[in-house]
mmCIF file of C-alpha atoms in Angstrom:
data_model
loop_
_atom_site.group_PDB
_atom_site.id
_atom_site.type_symbol
_atom_site.label_atom_id
_atom_site.label_comp_id
_atom_site.label_asym_id
_atom_site.label_seq_id
_atom_site.Cartn_x
_atom_site.Cartn_y
_atom_site.Cartn_z
ATOM 1 C CA UNK P 1 1.995 28.890 0.886
ATOM 2 C CA UNK P 2 2.712 32.256 -0.814
ATOM 3 C CA UNK P 3 0.753 32.781 -4.013
ATOM 4 C CA UNK P 4 3.924 32.931 -6.140
ATOM 5 C CA UNK P 5 5.493 29.815 -4.636
ATOM 6 C CA UNK P 6 5.239 26.481 -6.456
ATOM 7 C CA UNK P 7 3.823 23.581 -4.436
ATOM 8 C CA UNK P 8 6.996 21.588 -5.135
ATOM 9 C CA UNK P 9 9.153 24.299 -3.553
ATOM 10 C CA UNK P 10 6.737 24.619 -0.609
ATOM 11 C CA UNK P 11 6.894 20.846 -0.081
ATOM 12 C CA UNK P 12 10.687 20.925 -0.292
ATOM 13 C CA UNK P 13 10.837 23.597 2.433
ATOM 14 C CA UNK P 14 8.695 21.476 4.765
ATOM 15 C CA UNK P 15 10.820 18.387 4.165
ATOM 16 C CA UNK P 16 14.109 20.280 4.519
ATOM 17 C CA UNK P 17 13.055 21.748 7.882
ATOM 18 C CA UNK P 18 11.775 18.451 9.313
ATOM 19 C CA UNK P 19 13.506 15.900 11.501
ATOM 20 C CA UNK P 20 11.254 12.931 10.712
ATOM 21 C CA UNK P 21 9.359 11.706 7.655
ATOM 22 C CA UNK P 22 6.048 9.877 7.405
ATOM 23 C CA UNK P 23 5.079 8.528 3.975
ATOM 24 C CA UNK P 24 1.387 7.668 3.587
ATOM 25 C CA UNK P 25 0.778 5.728 0.379
ATOM 26 C CA UNK P 26 -2.180 4.321 -1.526
ATOM 27 C CA UNK P 27 -2.500 2.367 -4.764
ATOM 28 C CA UNK P 28 -1.532 5.390 -6.875
ATOM 29 C CA UNK P 29 2.032 5.062 -5.584
ATOM 30 C CA UNK P 30 2.571 1.956 -7.703
ATOM 31 C CA UNK P 31 1.044 3.173 -10.971
ATOM 32 C CA UNK P 32 4.364 4.521 -12.284
ATOM 33 C CA UNK P 33 5.865 1.069 -11.714
ATOM 34 C CA UNK P 34 3.210 -0.331 -14.054
ATOM 35 C CA UNK P 35 0.860 -1.649 -11.367
ATOM 36 C CA UNK P 36 -2.925 -1.254 -11.807
ATOM 37 C CA UNK P 37 -4.830 0.795 -9.225
ATOM 38 C CA UNK P 38 -8.274 -0.684 -10.010
ATOM 39 C CA UNK P 39 -9.818 2.806 -10.148
ATOM 40 C CA UNK P 40 -13.519 2.145 -10.777
ATOM 41 C CA UNK P 41 -15.147 -1.000 -12.127
ATOM 42 C CA UNK P 42 -13.950 -0.396 -15.686
ATOM 43 C CA UNK P 43 -10.345 0.014 -14.506
ATOM 44 C CA UNK P 44 -10.527 -3.308 -12.682
ATOM 45 C CA UNK P 45 -12.145 -5.070 -15.627
ATOM 46 C CA UNK P 46 -9.453 -3.739 -17.956
ATOM 47 C CA UNK P 47 -6.823 -5.378 -15.740
ATOM 48 C CA UNK P 48 -8.916 -8.560 -15.330
ATOM 49 C CA UNK P 49 -11.148 -9.234 -18.373
ATOM 50 C CA UNK P 50 -12.218 -12.568 -16.871
ATOM 51 C CA UNK P 51 -13.811 -10.705 -13.959
ATOM 52 C CA UNK P 52 -15.879 -8.731 -16.470
ATOM 53 C CA UNK P 53 -17.035 -11.998 -18.063
ATOM 54 C CA UNK P 54 -18.067 -13.219 -14.619
ATOM 55 C CA UNK P 55 -19.741 -9.867 -13.878
ATOM 56 C CA UNK P 56 -17.888 -9.364 -10.603
ATOM 57 C CA UNK P 57 -16.295 -6.171 -9.304
ATOM 58 C CA UNK P 58 -13.021 -5.863 -7.384
ATOM 59 C CA UNK P 59 -14.962 -5.643 -4.122
ATOM 60 C CA UNK P 60 -16.860 -8.830 -4.971
ATOM 61 C CA UNK P 61 -13.819 -10.822 -6.074
ATOM 62 C CA UNK P 62 -11.574 -9.630 -3.226
ATOM 63 C CA UNK P 63 -13.707 -11.568 -0.741
ATOM 64 C CA UNK P 64 -12.582 -14.497 1.449
ATOM 65 C CA UNK P 65 -15.735 -16.465 0.574
ATOM 66 C CA UNK P 66 -14.125 -17.469 -2.741
ATOM 67 C CA UNK P 67 -11.454 -19.484 -0.906
ATOM 68 C CA UNK P 68 -14.298 -21.701 0.325
ATOM 69 C CA UNK P 69 -16.526 -21.804 -2.771
ATOM 70 C CA UNK P 70 -13.922 -21.653 -5.568
ATOM 71 C CA UNK P 71 -10.320 -21.794 -4.295
ATOM 72 C CA UNK P 72 -8.906 -22.096 -7.824
ATOM 73 C CA UNK P 73 -10.507 -18.752 -8.775
ATOM 74 C CA UNK P 74 -9.508 -17.135 -5.471
ATOM 75 C CA UNK P 75 -5.882 -18.155 -5.933
ATOM 76 C CA UNK P 76 -6.100 -17.396 -9.647
ATOM 77 C CA UNK P 77 -6.818 -13.775 -8.749
ATOM 78 C CA UNK P 78 -4.488 -13.416 -5.766
ATOM 79 C CA UNK P 79 -1.818 -15.636 -7.291
ATOM 80 C CA UNK P 80 -1.731 -13.462 -10.395
ATOM 81 C CA UNK P 81 -1.360 -10.352 -8.255
ATOM 82 C CA UNK P 82 1.377 -12.034 -6.178
ATOM 83 C CA UNK P 83 3.374 -12.896 -9.296
ATOM 84 C CA UNK P 84 2.824 -9.378 -10.681
ATOM 85 C CA UNK P 85 4.113 -7.726 -7.500
ATOM 86 C CA UNK P 86 7.093 -10.075 -7.242
ATOM 87 C CA UNK P 87 8.050 -9.294 -10.841
ATOM 88 C CA UNK P 88 7.663 -5.505 -10.583
ATOM 89 C CA UNK P 89 10.577 -3.124 -10.008
ATOM 90 C CA UNK P 90 9.658 -0.118 -7.812
ATOM 91 C CA UNK P 91 9.947 3.162 -9.714
ATOM 92 C CA UNK P 92 12.503 5.865 -8.980
ATOM 93 C CA UNK P 93 10.119 7.708 -6.652
ATOM 94 C CA UNK P 94 10.556 5.029 -3.998
ATOM 95 C CA UNK P 95 14.289 5.668 -4.038
ATOM 96 C CA UNK P 96 13.727 9.417 -3.708
ATOM 97 C CA UNK P 97 11.547 8.893 -0.631
ATOM 98 C CA UNK P 98 14.144 6.537 0.850
ATOM 99 C CA UNK P 99 16.904 9.126 0.405
ATOM 100 C CA UNK P 100 14.799 11.749 2.176
ATOM 101 C CA UNK P 101 13.991 9.258 4.930
ATOM 102 C CA UNK P 102 17.634 8.362 5.527
ATOM 103 C CA UNK P 103 18.527 12.036 6.050
ATOM 104 C CA UNK P 104 16.024 12.474 8.886
ATOM 105 C CA UNK P 105 17.528 12.795 12.359
ATOM 106 C CA UNK P 106 14.556 11.036 13.972
ATOM 107 C CA UNK P 107 13.984 8.516 11.225
ATOM 108 C CA UNK P 108 10.923 7.643 9.205
ATOM 109 C CA UNK P 109 7.899 5.404 8.805
ATOM 110 C CA UNK P 110 5.667 4.299 5.937
ATOM 111 C CA UNK P 111 1.912 3.860 6.427
ATOM 112 C CA UNK P 112 0.316 2.158 3.436
ATOM 113 C CA UNK P 113 -2.857 0.398 2.384
ATOM 114 C CA UNK P 114 -0.912 -1.341 -0.388
ATOM 115 C CA UNK P 115 -0.386 -5.075 -0.055
ATOM 116 C CA UNK P 116 2.325 -5.346 -2.716
ATOM 117 C CA UNK P 117 5.519 -5.217 -0.619
ATOM 118 C CA UNK P 118 7.008 -2.591 -2.933
ATOM 119 C CA UNK P 119 8.404 -0.360 -0.165
ATOM 120 C CA UNK P 120 10.410 -3.242 1.305
ATOM 121 C CA UNK P 121 11.520 -4.223 -2.196
ATOM 122 C CA UNK P 122 12.748 -0.643 -2.738
ATOM 123 C CA UNK P 123 14.942 -0.829 0.367
ATOM 124 C CA UNK P 124 12.721 0.343 3.238
ATOM 125 C CA UNK P 125 13.263 -1.674 6.409
ATOM 126 C CA UNK P 126 10.278 -3.901 7.188
ATOM 127 C CA UNK P 127 10.309 -2.567 10.771
ATOM 128 C CA UNK P 128 9.600 0.932 9.400
ATOM 129 C CA UNK P 129 6.468 -0.024 7.434
ATOM 130 C CA UNK P 130 2.826 -0.296 8.529
ATOM 131 C CA UNK P 131 0.699 -2.310 6.094
ATOM 132 C CA UNK P 132 -2.772 -1.550 7.429
ATOM 133 C CA UNK P 133 -4.477 -4.007 5.052
ATOM 134 C CA UNK P 134 -1.860 -6.741 5.375
ATOM 135 C CA UNK P 135 0.487 -8.075 2.713
ATOM 136 C CA UNK P 136 0.294 -10.473 -0.207
ATOM 137 C CA UNK P 137 3.836 -11.480 0.719
ATOM 138 C CA UNK P 138 2.417 -13.174 3.840
ATOM 139 C CA UNK P 139 0.051 -16.150 4.160
ATOM 140 C CA UNK P 140 -2.408 -17.425 6.777
ATOM 141 C CA UNK P 141 -4.785 -20.345 7.210
ATOM 142 C CA UNK P 142 -8.183 -20.052 5.494
ATOM 143 C CA UNK P 143 -10.095 -21.423 8.523
ATOM 144 C CA UNK P 144 -8.009 -20.038 10.359
ATOM 145 C CA UNK P 145 -6.727 -22.853 12.589
ATOM 146 C CA UNK P 146 -4.291 -20.594 14.465
ATOM 147 C CA UNK P 147 -3.232 -16.948 14.777
ATOM 148 C CA UNK P 148 -0.051 -17.343 12.723
ATOM 149 C CA UNK P 149 0.952 -15.513 9.566
ATOM 150 C CA UNK P 150 4.102 -16.486 7.704
ATOM 151 C CA UNK P 151 6.119 -15.299 4.697
ATOM 152 C CA UNK P 152 5.036 -16.720 1.353
ATOM 153 C CA UNK P 153 7.697 -19.352 0.574
ATOM 154 C CA UNK P 154 10.158 -18.678 -2.215
ATOM 155 C CA UNK P 155 9.113 -22.037 -3.631
ATOM 156 C CA UNK P 156 5.526 -20.830 -4.144
ATOM 157 C CA UNK P 157 5.318 -21.106 -7.925
ATOM 158 C CA UNK P 158 1.638 -20.822 -8.754
ATOM 159 C CA UNK P 159 0.570 -21.787 -12.245
ATOM 160 C CA UNK P 160 -2.181 -19.449 -13.429
ATOM 161 C CA UNK P 161 -4.444 -19.822 -16.446
ATOM 162 C CA UNK P 162 -4.779 -16.065 -17.018
ATOM 163 C CA UNK P 163 -7.572 -16.438 -19.562
ATOM 164 C CA UNK P 164 -9.776 -18.273 -17.077
ATOM 165 C CA UNK P 165 -8.166 -16.621 -14.017
ATOM 166 C CA UNK P 166 -7.750 -20.031 -12.397
ATOM 167 C CA UNK P 167 -4.844 -21.428 -10.388
ATOM 168 C CA UNK P 168 -3.744 -24.871 -11.458
ATOM 169 C CA UNK P 169 -2.039 -27.641 -9.520
ATOM 170 C CA UNK P 170 -1.230 -27.640 -5.819
ATOM 171 C CA UNK P 171 -2.443 -24.575 -3.910
ATOM 172 C CA UNK P 172 -0.597 -23.071 -0.911
ATOM 173 C CA UNK P 173 -1.175 -24.980 2.330
ATOM 174 C CA UNK P 174 -1.289 -23.922 5.981
ATOM 175 C CA UNK P 175 1.999 -24.655 7.770
ATOM 176 C CA UNK P 176 0.085 -25.695 10.900
ATOM 177 C CA UNK P 177 -2.901 -27.839 9.852
ATOM 178 C CA UNK P 178 -2.102 -28.539 6.216
ATOM 179 C CA UNK P 179 -5.397 -27.041 5.052
ATOM 180 C CA UNK P 180 -5.771 -24.358 2.401
ATOM 181 C CA UNK P 181 -3.826 -21.128 2.934
ATOM 182 C CA UNK P 182 -4.747 -17.635 1.751
ATOM 183 C CA UNK P 183 -2.960 -14.287 1.606
ATOM 184 C CA UNK P 184 -2.718 -12.441 4.920
ATOM 185 C CA UNK P 185 -4.671 -9.550 3.388
ATOM 186 C CA UNK P 186 -7.751 -7.748 4.683
ATOM 187 C CA UNK P 187 -10.447 -8.465 2.108
ATOM 188 C CA UNK P 188 -13.989 -7.127 1.835
ATOM 189 C CA UNK P 189 -16.405 -8.671 4.341
ATOM 190 C CA UNK P 190 -13.420 -10.325 5.990
ATOM 191 C CA UNK P 191 -13.916 -11.486 9.590
ATOM 192 C CA UNK P 192 -11.141 -14.095 9.351
ATOM 193 C CA UNK P 193 -8.150 -11.864 8.623
ATOM 194 C CA UNK P 194 -5.354 -12.405 11.145
ATOM 195 C CA UNK P 195 -4.215 -8.888 11.988
ATOM 196 C CA UNK P 196 -1.395 -9.706 14.427
ATOM 197 C CA UNK P 197 1.405 -8.662 12.088
ATOM 198 C CA UNK P 198 -0.256 -5.371 11.134
ATOM 199 C CA UNK P 199 -1.065 -4.675 14.811
ATOM 200 C CA UNK P 200 2.588 -5.168 15.761
ATOM 201 C CA UNK P 201 3.601 -2.769 12.990
ATOM 202 C CA UNK P 202 1.088 -0.230 14.304
ATOM 203 C CA UNK P 203 2.475 -0.494 17.839
ATOM 204 C CA UNK P 204 6.031 0.191 16.630
ATOM 205 C CA UNK P 205 4.717 3.147 14.652
ATOM 206 C CA UNK P 206 2.821 4.625 17.619
ATOM 207 C CA UNK P 207 5.877 4.329 19.872
ATOM 208 C CA UNK P 208 7.933 6.194 17.249
ATOM 209 C CA UNK P 209 5.336 8.967 16.931
ATOM 210 C CA UNK P 210 5.369 9.604 20.682
ATOM 211 C CA UNK P 211 9.042 10.550 20.559
ATOM 212 C CA UNK P 212 8.616 13.264 17.941
ATOM 213 C CA UNK P 213 8.483 16.977 18.761
ATOM 214 C CA UNK P 214 5.516 18.924 17.383
ATOM 215 C CA UNK P 215 6.249 20.676 14.098
ATOM 216 C CA UNK P 216 9.190 18.458 13.148
ATOM 217 C CA UNK P 217 7.356 15.758 11.174
ATOM 218 C CA UNK P 218 6.905 15.933 7.406
ATOM 219 C CA UNK P 219 3.839 14.019 6.173
ATOM 220 C CA UNK P 220 3.936 13.109 2.477
ATOM 221 C CA UNK P 221 0.807 11.385 1.164
ATOM 222 C CA UNK P 222 1.095 9.777 -2.271
ATOM 223 C CA UNK P 223 -1.583 8.181 -4.441
ATOM 224 C CA UNK P 224 -4.278 7.748 -1.800
ATOM 225 C CA UNK P 225 -7.755 7.991 -3.315
ATOM 226 C CA UNK P 226 -11.231 8.566 -1.941
ATOM 227 C CA UNK P 227 -12.767 5.158 -2.716
ATOM 228 C CA UNK P 228 -11.195 3.626 0.406
ATOM 229 C CA UNK P 229 -10.078 6.746 2.277
ATOM 230 C CA UNK P 230 -8.150 5.064 5.123
ATOM 231 C CA UNK P 231 -4.790 6.537 4.168
ATOM 232 C CA UNK P 232 -6.136 10.018 3.331
ATOM 233 C CA UNK P 233 -7.888 10.376 6.675
ATOM 234 C CA UNK P 234 -4.899 9.069 8.596
ATOM 235 C CA UNK P 235 -2.517 11.452 6.849
ATOM 236 C CA UNK P 236 -4.784 14.414 7.584
ATOM 237 C CA UNK P 237 -5.126 13.459 11.256
ATOM 238 C CA UNK P 238 -1.415 12.941 11.784
ATOM 239 C CA UNK P 239 -0.314 16.114 9.988
ATOM 240 C CA UNK P 240 -2.793 18.109 12.045
ATOM 241 C CA UNK P 241 -1.625 16.491 15.290
ATOM 242 C CA UNK P 242 2.003 17.150 14.336
ATOM 243 C CA UNK P 243 1.283 20.800 13.474
ATOM 244 C CA UNK P 244 2.663 20.488 9.952
ATOM 245 C CA UNK P 245 1.132 21.010 6.486
ATOM 246 C CA UNK P 246 0.102 17.847 4.686
ATOM 247 C CA UNK P 247 1.896 17.301 1.358
ATOM 248 C CA UNK P 248 -0.710 15.545 -0.808
ATOM 249 C CA UNK P 249 0.316 14.122 -4.202
ATOM 250 C CA UNK P 250 -2.567 12.863 -6.325
ATOM 251 C CA UNK P 251 -3.387 13.528 -9.988
ATOM 252 C CA UNK P 252 -7.165 13.644 -9.380
ATOM 253 C CA UNK P 253 -7.828 14.110 -5.650
ATOM 254 C CA UNK P 254 -5.097 16.465 -4.467
ATOM 255 C CA UNK P 255 -7.265 18.932 -2.549
ATOM 256 C CA UNK P 256 -7.163 18.842 1.238
ATOM 257 C CA UNK P 257 -7.281 20.904 4.460
ATOM 258 C CA UNK P 258 -6.665 24.650 4.392
ATOM 259 C CA UNK P 259 -2.885 24.391 4.866
ATOM 260 C CA UNK P 260 -2.490 21.363 2.579
ATOM 261 C CA UNK P 261 0.228 21.542 -0.087
ATOM 262 C CA UNK P 262 -1.683 20.035 -3.010
ATOM 263 C CA UNK P 263 0.229 18.638 -5.979
ATOM 264 C CA UNK P 264 -2.099 17.347 -8.750
ATOM 265 C CA UNK P 265 0.442 15.031 -10.390
ATOM 266 C CA UNK P 266 1.433 11.377 -10.448
ATOM 267 C CA UNK P 267 3.817 10.051 -7.827
ATOM 268 C CA UNK P 268 7.028 9.879 -9.843
ATOM 269 C CA UNK P 269 6.629 13.261 -11.554
ATOM 270 C CA UNK P 270 5.847 15.081 -8.307
ATOM 271 C CA UNK P 271 8.562 13.395 -6.243
ATOM 272 C CA UNK P 272 11.221 14.179 -8.859
ATOM 273 C CA UNK P 273 10.190 17.847 -8.913
ATOM 274 C CA UNK P 274 10.240 18.114 -5.111
ATOM 275 C CA UNK P 275 13.627 16.403 -5.055
ATOM 276 C CA UNK P 276 14.951 18.893 -7.608
ATOM 277 C CA UNK P 277 13.690 21.761 -5.427
ATOM 278 C CA UNK P 278 15.442 20.216 -2.410
ATOM 279 C CA UNK P 279 18.679 20.130 -4.365
#
């Protein structure tokens, strides 16, 4: 990138000259929609004061063991997040990415560690999304009794005591055995996650990648932090393999490989500026 050139203009040039778009997104993508990113223990405790009272971190609470030892607390936490995600409107940046994606001759894909379903809600086709940690919009058996995952029913109306972070009343049940269900999300220390849906998404993604010519893929990484660096590493690997600069948008961790186009801003601000440069 020339010294006088803004990173937004440099990113716009890469996108304009590409024939396919890969969006790699972490929790920071949803912040401008009002979603918490749980950055650090204090950030998590601010979003969930009850967790602070219990003295548990995000990593400790996001553990499948709670569905066995305290299902009301487990569903209190995940049920609250489910309701939050269902009630959240994706910010304008999602629409900007979708417009770019729809212009691409060879299409697009989204690779995300987010479990909130916001890309699909913003209009991205479910067949074009890889949710590497699963989705809160899908359920599975706690045991599990089978290898099935299924969409959370529209009738799932969990009642949550937010002060105590406890689910009240009937909890979601497995459609096969009738036992307790849980979100089809990869949790910490989770050996029981059913990964069939995410694996199928990954296969579709890999088949798409094989068809792309080197140098024609734009890789835009948004809001992917270092705490769980799955998305960051994947974006770096794929941009390098495609022979294209990585466009990394992150207000705190924007630095990257030598040819990385680093934009130290939030998702919405950066995407609007790049879009303006494209125009």
